[in-house]
Short mmCIF file of C-alpha atoms and ligand atoms in Angstrom, two decimals:
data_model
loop_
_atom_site.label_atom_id
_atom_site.label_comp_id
_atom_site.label_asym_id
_atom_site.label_seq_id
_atom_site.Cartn_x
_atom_site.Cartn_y
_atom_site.Cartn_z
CA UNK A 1 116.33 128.80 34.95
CA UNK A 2 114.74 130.77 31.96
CA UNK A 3 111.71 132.38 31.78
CA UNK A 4 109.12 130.06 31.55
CA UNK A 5 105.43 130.62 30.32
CA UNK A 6 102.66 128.39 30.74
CA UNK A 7 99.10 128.58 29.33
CA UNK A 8 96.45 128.08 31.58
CA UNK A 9 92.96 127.02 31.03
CA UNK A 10 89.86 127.16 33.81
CA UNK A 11 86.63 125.81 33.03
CA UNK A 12 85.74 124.07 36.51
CA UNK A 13 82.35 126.42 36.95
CA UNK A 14 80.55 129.02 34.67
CA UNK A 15 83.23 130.96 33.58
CA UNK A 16 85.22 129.71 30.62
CA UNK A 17 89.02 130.94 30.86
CA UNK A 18 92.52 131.13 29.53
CA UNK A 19 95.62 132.91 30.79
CA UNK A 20 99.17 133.14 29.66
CA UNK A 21 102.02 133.73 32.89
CA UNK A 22 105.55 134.14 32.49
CA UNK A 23 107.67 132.88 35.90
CA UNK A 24 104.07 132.23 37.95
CA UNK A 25 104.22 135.96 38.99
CA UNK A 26 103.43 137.76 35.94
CA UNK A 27 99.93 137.85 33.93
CA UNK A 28 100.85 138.21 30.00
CA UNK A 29 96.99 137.69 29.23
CA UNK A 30 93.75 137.27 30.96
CA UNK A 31 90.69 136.44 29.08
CA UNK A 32 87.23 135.53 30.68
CA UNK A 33 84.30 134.70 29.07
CA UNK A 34 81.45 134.52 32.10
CA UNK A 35 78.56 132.94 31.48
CA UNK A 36 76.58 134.91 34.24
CA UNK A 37 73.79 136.68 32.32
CA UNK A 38 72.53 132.59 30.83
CA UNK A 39 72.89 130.88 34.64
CA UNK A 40 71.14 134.42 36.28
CA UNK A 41 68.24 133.63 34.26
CA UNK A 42 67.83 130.27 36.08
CA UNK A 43 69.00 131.98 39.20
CA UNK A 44 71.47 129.77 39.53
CA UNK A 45 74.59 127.67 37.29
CA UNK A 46 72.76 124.67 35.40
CA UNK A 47 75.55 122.77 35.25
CA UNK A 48 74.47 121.36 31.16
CA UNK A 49 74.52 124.65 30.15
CA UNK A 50 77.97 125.51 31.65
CA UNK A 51 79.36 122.59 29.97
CA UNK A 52 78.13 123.57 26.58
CA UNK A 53 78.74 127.18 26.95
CA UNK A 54 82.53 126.03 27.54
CA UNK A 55 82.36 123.53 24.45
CA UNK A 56 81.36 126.52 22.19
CA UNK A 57 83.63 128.92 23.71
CA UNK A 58 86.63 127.68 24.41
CA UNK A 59 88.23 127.85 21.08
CA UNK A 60 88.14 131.25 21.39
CA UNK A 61 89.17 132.45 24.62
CA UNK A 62 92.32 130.01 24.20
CA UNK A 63 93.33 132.26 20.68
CA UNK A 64 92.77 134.94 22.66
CA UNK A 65 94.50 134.50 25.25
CA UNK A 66 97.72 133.61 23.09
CA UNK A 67 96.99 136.73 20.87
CA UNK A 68 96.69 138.84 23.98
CA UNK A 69 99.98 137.73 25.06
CA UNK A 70 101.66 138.18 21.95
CA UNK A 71 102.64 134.66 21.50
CA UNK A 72 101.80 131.48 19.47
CA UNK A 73 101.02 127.97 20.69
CA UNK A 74 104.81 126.88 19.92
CA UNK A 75 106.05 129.74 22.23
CA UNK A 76 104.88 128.37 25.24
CA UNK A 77 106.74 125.82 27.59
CA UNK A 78 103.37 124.53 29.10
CA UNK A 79 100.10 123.70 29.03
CA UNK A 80 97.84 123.99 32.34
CA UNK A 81 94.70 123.19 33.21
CA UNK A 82 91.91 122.43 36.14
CA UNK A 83 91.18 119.31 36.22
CA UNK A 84 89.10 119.21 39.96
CA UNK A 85 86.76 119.81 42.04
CA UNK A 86 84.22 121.25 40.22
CA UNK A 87 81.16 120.69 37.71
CA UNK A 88 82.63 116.62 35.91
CA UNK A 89 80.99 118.20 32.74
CA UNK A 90 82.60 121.47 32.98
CA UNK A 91 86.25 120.34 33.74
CA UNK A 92 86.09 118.23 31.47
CA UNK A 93 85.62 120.65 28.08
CA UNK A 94 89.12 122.23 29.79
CA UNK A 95 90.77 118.77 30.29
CA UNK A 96 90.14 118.08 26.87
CA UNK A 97 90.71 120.71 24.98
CA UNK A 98 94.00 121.24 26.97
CA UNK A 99 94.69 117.60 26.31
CA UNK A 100 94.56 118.09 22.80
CA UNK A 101 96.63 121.27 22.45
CA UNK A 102 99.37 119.31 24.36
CA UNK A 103 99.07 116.05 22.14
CA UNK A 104 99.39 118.37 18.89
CA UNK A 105 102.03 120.37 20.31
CA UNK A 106 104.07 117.59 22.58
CA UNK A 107 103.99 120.33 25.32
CA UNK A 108 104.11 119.01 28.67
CA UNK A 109 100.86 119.10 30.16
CA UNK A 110 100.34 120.56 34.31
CA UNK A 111 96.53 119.56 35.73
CA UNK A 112 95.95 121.81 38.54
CA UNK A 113 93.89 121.87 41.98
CA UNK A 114 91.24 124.90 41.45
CA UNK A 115 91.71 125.44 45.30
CA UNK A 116 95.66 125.78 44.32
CA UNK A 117 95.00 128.22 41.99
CA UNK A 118 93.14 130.40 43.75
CA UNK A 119 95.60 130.39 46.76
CA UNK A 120 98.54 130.49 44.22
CA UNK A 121 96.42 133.72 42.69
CA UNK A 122 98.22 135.60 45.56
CA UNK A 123 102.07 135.23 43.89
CA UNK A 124 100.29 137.49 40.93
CA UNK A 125 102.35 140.89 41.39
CA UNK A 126 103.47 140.42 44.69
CA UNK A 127 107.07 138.95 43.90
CA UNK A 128 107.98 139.05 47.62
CA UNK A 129 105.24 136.52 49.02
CA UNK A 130 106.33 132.98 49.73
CA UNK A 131 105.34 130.32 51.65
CA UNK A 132 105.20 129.56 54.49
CA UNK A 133 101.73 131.68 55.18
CA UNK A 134 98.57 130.99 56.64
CA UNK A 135 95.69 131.72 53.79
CA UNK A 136 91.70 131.59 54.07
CA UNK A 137 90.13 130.12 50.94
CA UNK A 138 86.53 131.49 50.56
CA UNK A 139 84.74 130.99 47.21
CA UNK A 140 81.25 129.64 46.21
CA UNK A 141 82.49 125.86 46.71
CA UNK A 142 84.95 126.48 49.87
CA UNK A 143 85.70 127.66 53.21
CA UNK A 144 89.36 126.82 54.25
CA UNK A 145 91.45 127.76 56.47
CA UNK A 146 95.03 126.49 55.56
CA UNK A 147 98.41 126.55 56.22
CA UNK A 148 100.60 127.03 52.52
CA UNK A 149 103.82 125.10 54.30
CA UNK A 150 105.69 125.16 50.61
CA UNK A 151 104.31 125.87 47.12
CA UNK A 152 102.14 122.88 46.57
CA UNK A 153 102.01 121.80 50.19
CA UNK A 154 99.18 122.44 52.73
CA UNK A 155 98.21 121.50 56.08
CA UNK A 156 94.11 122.30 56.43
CA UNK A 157 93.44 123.99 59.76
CA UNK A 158 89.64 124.43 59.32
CA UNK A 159 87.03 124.00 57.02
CA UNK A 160 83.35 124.38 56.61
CA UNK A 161 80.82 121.91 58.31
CA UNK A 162 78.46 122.27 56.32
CA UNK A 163 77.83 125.49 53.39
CA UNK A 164 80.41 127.60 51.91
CA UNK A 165 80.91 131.58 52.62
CA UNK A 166 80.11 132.07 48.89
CA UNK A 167 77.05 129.80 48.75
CA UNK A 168 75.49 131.54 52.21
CA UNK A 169 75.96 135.10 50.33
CA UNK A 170 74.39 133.54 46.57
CA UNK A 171 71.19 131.73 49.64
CA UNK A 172 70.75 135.17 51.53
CA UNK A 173 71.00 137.19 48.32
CA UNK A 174 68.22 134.90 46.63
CA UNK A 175 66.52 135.32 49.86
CA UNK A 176 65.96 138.51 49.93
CA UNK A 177 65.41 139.21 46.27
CA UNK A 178 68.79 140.03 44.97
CA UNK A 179 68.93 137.30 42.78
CA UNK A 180 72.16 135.50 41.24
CA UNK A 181 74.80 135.74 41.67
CA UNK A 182 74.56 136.65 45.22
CA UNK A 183 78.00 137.96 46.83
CA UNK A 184 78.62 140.91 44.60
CA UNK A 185 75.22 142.04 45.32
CA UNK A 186 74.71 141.56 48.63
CA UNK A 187 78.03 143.54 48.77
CA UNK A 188 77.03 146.67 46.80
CA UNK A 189 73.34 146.66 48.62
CA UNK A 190 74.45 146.55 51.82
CA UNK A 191 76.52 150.08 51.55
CA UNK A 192 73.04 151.73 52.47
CA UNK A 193 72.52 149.31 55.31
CA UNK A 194 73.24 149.00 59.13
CA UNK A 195 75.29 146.25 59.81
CA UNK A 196 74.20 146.16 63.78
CA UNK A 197 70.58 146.74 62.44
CA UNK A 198 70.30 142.96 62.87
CA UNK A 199 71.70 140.72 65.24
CA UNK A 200 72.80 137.29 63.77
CA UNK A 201 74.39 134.39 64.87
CA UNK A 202 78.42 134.27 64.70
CA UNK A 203 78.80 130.52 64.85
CA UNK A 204 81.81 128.38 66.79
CA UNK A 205 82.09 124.53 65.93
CA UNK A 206 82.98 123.27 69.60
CA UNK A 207 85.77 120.46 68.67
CA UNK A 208 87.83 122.63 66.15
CA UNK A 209 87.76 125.72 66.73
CA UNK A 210 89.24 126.70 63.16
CA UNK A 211 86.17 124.68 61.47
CA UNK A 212 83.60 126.76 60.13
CA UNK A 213 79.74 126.52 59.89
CA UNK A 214 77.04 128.71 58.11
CA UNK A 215 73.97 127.11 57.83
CA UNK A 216 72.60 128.55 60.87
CA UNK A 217 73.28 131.65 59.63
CA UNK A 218 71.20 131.10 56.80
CA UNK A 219 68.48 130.04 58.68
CA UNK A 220 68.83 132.78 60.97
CA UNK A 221 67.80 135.16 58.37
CA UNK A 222 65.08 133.15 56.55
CA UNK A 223 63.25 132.45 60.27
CA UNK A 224 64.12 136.49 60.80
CA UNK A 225 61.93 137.40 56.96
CA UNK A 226 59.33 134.81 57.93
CA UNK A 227 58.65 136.17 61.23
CA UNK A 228 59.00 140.06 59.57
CA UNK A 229 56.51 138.96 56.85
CA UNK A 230 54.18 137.29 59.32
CA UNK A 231 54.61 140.30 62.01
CA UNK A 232 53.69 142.48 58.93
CA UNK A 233 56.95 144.54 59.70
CA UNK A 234 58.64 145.99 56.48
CA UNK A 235 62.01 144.19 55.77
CA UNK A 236 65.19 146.34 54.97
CA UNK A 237 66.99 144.59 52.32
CA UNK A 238 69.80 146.36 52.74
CA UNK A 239 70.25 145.90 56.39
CA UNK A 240 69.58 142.54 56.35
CA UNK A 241 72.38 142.19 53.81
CA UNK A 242 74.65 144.24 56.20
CA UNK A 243 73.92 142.75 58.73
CA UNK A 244 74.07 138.99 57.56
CA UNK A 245 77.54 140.25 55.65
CA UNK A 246 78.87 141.79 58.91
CA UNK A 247 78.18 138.21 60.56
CA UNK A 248 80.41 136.23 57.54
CA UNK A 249 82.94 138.76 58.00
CA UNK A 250 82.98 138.47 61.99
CA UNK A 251 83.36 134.80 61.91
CA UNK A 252 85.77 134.61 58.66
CA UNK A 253 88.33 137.53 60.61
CA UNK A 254 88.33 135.50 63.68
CA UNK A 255 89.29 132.42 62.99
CA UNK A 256 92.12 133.78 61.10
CA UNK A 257 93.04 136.36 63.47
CA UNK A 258 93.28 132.62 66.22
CA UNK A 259 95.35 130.67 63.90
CA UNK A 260 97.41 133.47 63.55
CA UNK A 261 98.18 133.74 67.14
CA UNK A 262 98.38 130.24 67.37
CA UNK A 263 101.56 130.24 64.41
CA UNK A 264 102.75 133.67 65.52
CA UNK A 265 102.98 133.90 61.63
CA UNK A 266 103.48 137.58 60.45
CA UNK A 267 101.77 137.33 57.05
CA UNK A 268 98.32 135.83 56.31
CA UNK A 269 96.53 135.62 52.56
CA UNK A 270 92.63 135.42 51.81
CA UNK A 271 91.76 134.38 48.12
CA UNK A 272 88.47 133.00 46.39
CA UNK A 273 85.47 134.90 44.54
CA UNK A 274 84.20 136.13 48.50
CA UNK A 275 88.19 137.83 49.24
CA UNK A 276 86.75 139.88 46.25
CA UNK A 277 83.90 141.26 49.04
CA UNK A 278 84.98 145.19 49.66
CA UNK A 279 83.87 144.44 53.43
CA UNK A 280 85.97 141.79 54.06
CA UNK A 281 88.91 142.75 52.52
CA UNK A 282 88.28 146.34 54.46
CA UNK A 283 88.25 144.48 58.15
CA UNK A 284 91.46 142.28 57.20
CA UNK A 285 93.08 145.75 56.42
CA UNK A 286 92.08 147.49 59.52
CA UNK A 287 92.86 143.94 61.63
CA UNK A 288 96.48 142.86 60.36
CA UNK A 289 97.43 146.33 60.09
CA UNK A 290 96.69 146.60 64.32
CA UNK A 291 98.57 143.41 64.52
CA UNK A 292 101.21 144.33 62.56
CA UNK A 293 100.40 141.35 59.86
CA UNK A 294 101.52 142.05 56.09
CA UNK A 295 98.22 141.56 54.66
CA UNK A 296 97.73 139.66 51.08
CA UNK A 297 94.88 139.97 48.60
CA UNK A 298 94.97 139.05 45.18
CA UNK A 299 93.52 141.85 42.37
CA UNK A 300 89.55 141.00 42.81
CA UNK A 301 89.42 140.05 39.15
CA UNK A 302 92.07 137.56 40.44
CA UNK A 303 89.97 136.31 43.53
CA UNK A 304 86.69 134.68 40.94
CA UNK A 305 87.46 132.66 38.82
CA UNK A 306 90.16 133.12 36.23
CA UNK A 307 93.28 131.09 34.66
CA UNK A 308 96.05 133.37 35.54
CA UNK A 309 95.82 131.59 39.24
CA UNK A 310 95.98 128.48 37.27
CA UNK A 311 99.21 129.41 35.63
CA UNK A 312 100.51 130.64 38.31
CA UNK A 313 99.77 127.09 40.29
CA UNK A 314 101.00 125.26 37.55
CA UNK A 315 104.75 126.65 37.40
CA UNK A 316 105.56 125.74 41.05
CA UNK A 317 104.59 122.23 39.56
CA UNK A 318 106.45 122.67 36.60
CA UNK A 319 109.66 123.50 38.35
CA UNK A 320 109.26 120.61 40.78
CA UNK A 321 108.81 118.31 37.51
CA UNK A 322 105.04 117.62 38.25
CA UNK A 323 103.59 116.49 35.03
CA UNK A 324 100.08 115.00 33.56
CA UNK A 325 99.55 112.47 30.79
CA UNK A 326 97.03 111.55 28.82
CA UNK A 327 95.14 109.83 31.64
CA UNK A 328 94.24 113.40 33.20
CA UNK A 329 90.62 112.83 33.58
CA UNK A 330 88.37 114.96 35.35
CA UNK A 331 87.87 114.85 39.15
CA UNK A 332 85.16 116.46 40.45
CA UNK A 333 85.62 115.90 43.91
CA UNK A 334 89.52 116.26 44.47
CA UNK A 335 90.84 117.41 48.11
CA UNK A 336 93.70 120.08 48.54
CA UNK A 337 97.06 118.12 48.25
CA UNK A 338 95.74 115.10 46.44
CA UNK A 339 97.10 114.74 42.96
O1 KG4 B 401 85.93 131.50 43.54
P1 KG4 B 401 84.67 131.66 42.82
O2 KG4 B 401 84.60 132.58 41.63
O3 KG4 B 401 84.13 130.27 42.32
C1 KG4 B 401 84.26 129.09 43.08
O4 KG4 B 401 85.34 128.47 43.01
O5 KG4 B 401 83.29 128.78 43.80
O6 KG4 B 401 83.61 132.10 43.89
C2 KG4 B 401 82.27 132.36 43.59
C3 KG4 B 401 81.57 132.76 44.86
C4 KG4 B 401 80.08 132.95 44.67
O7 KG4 B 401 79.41 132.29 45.73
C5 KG4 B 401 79.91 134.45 44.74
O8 KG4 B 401 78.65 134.86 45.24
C6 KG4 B 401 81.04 134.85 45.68
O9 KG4 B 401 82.09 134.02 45.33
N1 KG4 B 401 81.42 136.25 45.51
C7 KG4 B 401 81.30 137.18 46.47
C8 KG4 B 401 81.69 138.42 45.90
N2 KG4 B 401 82.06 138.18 44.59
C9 KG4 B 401 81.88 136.85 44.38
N3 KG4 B 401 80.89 137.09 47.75
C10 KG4 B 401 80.87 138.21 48.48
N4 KG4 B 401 81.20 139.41 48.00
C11 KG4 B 401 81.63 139.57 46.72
N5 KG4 B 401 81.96 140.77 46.26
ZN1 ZN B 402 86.82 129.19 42.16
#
């Protein structure tokens, strides 16, 4: 088959996105316009604001991310974009716009799961990885645990019950005066903490023991500042953000560490804006390397939110003849392996 490039929009959240990549491997461009300084302000993304932050931006991070790669609209076999789950608003400046450049252009047009991409951000510069592989998905939206049985095929082992691994770290961050957004904070703060300084919960969901839940976590550490604050005792911000990090990172290492002994898989894959967490990435290291598990991580800038994972999802689908018409719409909601 020849080289085939696709360009890839992402506007599902608050960063606005567009990525050119040749053969799903290989990143020609990268552009990412973050909206982080308007949301942090709010402490928090204001989901009108993302979607008209995308609307004036978009334009320009799609040039860009052509003129990065070197190429023009008419080079490129594709056009990808997210189309779900994430803000209806926000998707839907991406949907749009990408439906228009493929209308103009009579490209075929590729709308991607965001969940996809971000597993599928993996295949970036690691030309050897292929399914099948166990992966945990952790962002700000997720918590999966999942089995990639073929490129565009998964079997969910575990999810969350109730928050996400990325929205515990933005709830203890705001908690404890870090402010948004929370994970890469919480991560840099809690190098001059003591992760054993606090004892939190590491929670088990009793009928599946690959589900996830993090709620009580959170709690745990807002009942643990009340009681300091009412006790008069002086909190440590950064050992409560070790120690509430070391907690995630227990539970998160676990359950992959049992599904991996359940598949007697040799490789496993993390991906998602928390994979981008130092600590984590450290203990998954340190864990498959005593197992003697290849470990996968994408490039952090490839764990948040970009396009390149986007591309990279969408030319499995090309190659299996997967295309969208003009009916793509926006679906905020969509599950893993539901087109
Ligand atoms: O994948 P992502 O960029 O967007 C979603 O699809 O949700 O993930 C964003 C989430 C946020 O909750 C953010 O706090 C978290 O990922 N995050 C981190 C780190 N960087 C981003 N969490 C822990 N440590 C980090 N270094
Ligand atoms: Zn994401």
């Amino acid at each position: 088959m020849k080289d085939v490039k696709i360009l890839a929009i992402e506007s599902s959240c608050d960063e606005t996105a567009a990525a050119v990549v040749l053969n799903g491997r290989e990143v020609l461009s990268n552009v990412i316009s973050s909206q982080i300084d308007i949301h942090t302000l709010y402490g928090g993304v204001v989901p009108e604001i993302a979607s008209r932050k995308h609307t004036e931006r978009i334009n320009r991070v799609v040039s860009e991310g052509l003129l990065q790669a070197g190429l023009k609209l008419s080079d490129v076999d594709a056009i990808a974009v997210t189309y779900g789950p994430g803000l209806v608003g926000a998707l839907l400046v991406g949907v749009s716009f990408a439906k228009g450049l493929a209308f103009a252009s009579g490209k075929p047009l590729i709308g991607v799961h965001h969940i996809e991409g971000h597993i599928c951000a993996n295949f970036i510069d690691h030309p050897e990885l292929e399914p099948p592989f166990p992966c945990l998905v952790v962002s700000g939206g997720h918590t999966h645990l999942v089995r990639v049985m073929d490129y565009g095929k998964y079997e969910i082992l575990g999810k969350t019950r109730d928050d996400a691994a990325g929205e515990a770290f933005d709830k203890v961050a705001r908690a404890i005066g870090l402010g948004y957004p929370g994970g890469p904070k919480i991560d840099k703060v809690s190098d001059a903490g003591d992760p054993a300084a606090i004892e939190f919960p590491r929670a088990k969901v009793a009928d599946n023991i690959y589900d996830f839940s993090f709620s009580g976590l959170k709690s745990a550490v807002l009942n643990y500042l009340n009681s300091a604050r009412m006790e008069g005792i002086e909190v440590s911000q950064a050992d409560v953000a070790a120690s509430f990090q070391a907690s995630v990172v227990d539970v998160l290492t676990e359950h992959a560490y049992a599904a991996l002994e359940e598949g007697g898989e040799k490789i496993f894959a993390i991906a998602g804006g928390v994979a981008s967490n130092r600590h984590l990435r450290k203990a998954f290291e340190e864990g498959c390397e005593k197992r003697g598990i290849k470990f996968y991580r994408p490039e952090p800038i490839y764990c948040t939110d970009n396009a390149a994972m986007i591309g990279a999802a969408a030319y499995y689908e090309f190659k299996n003849g997967v295309r969208s018409d003009m009916s793509l719409n926006a679906v905020p909601n969509l599950k893993l392996g539901e087109r």
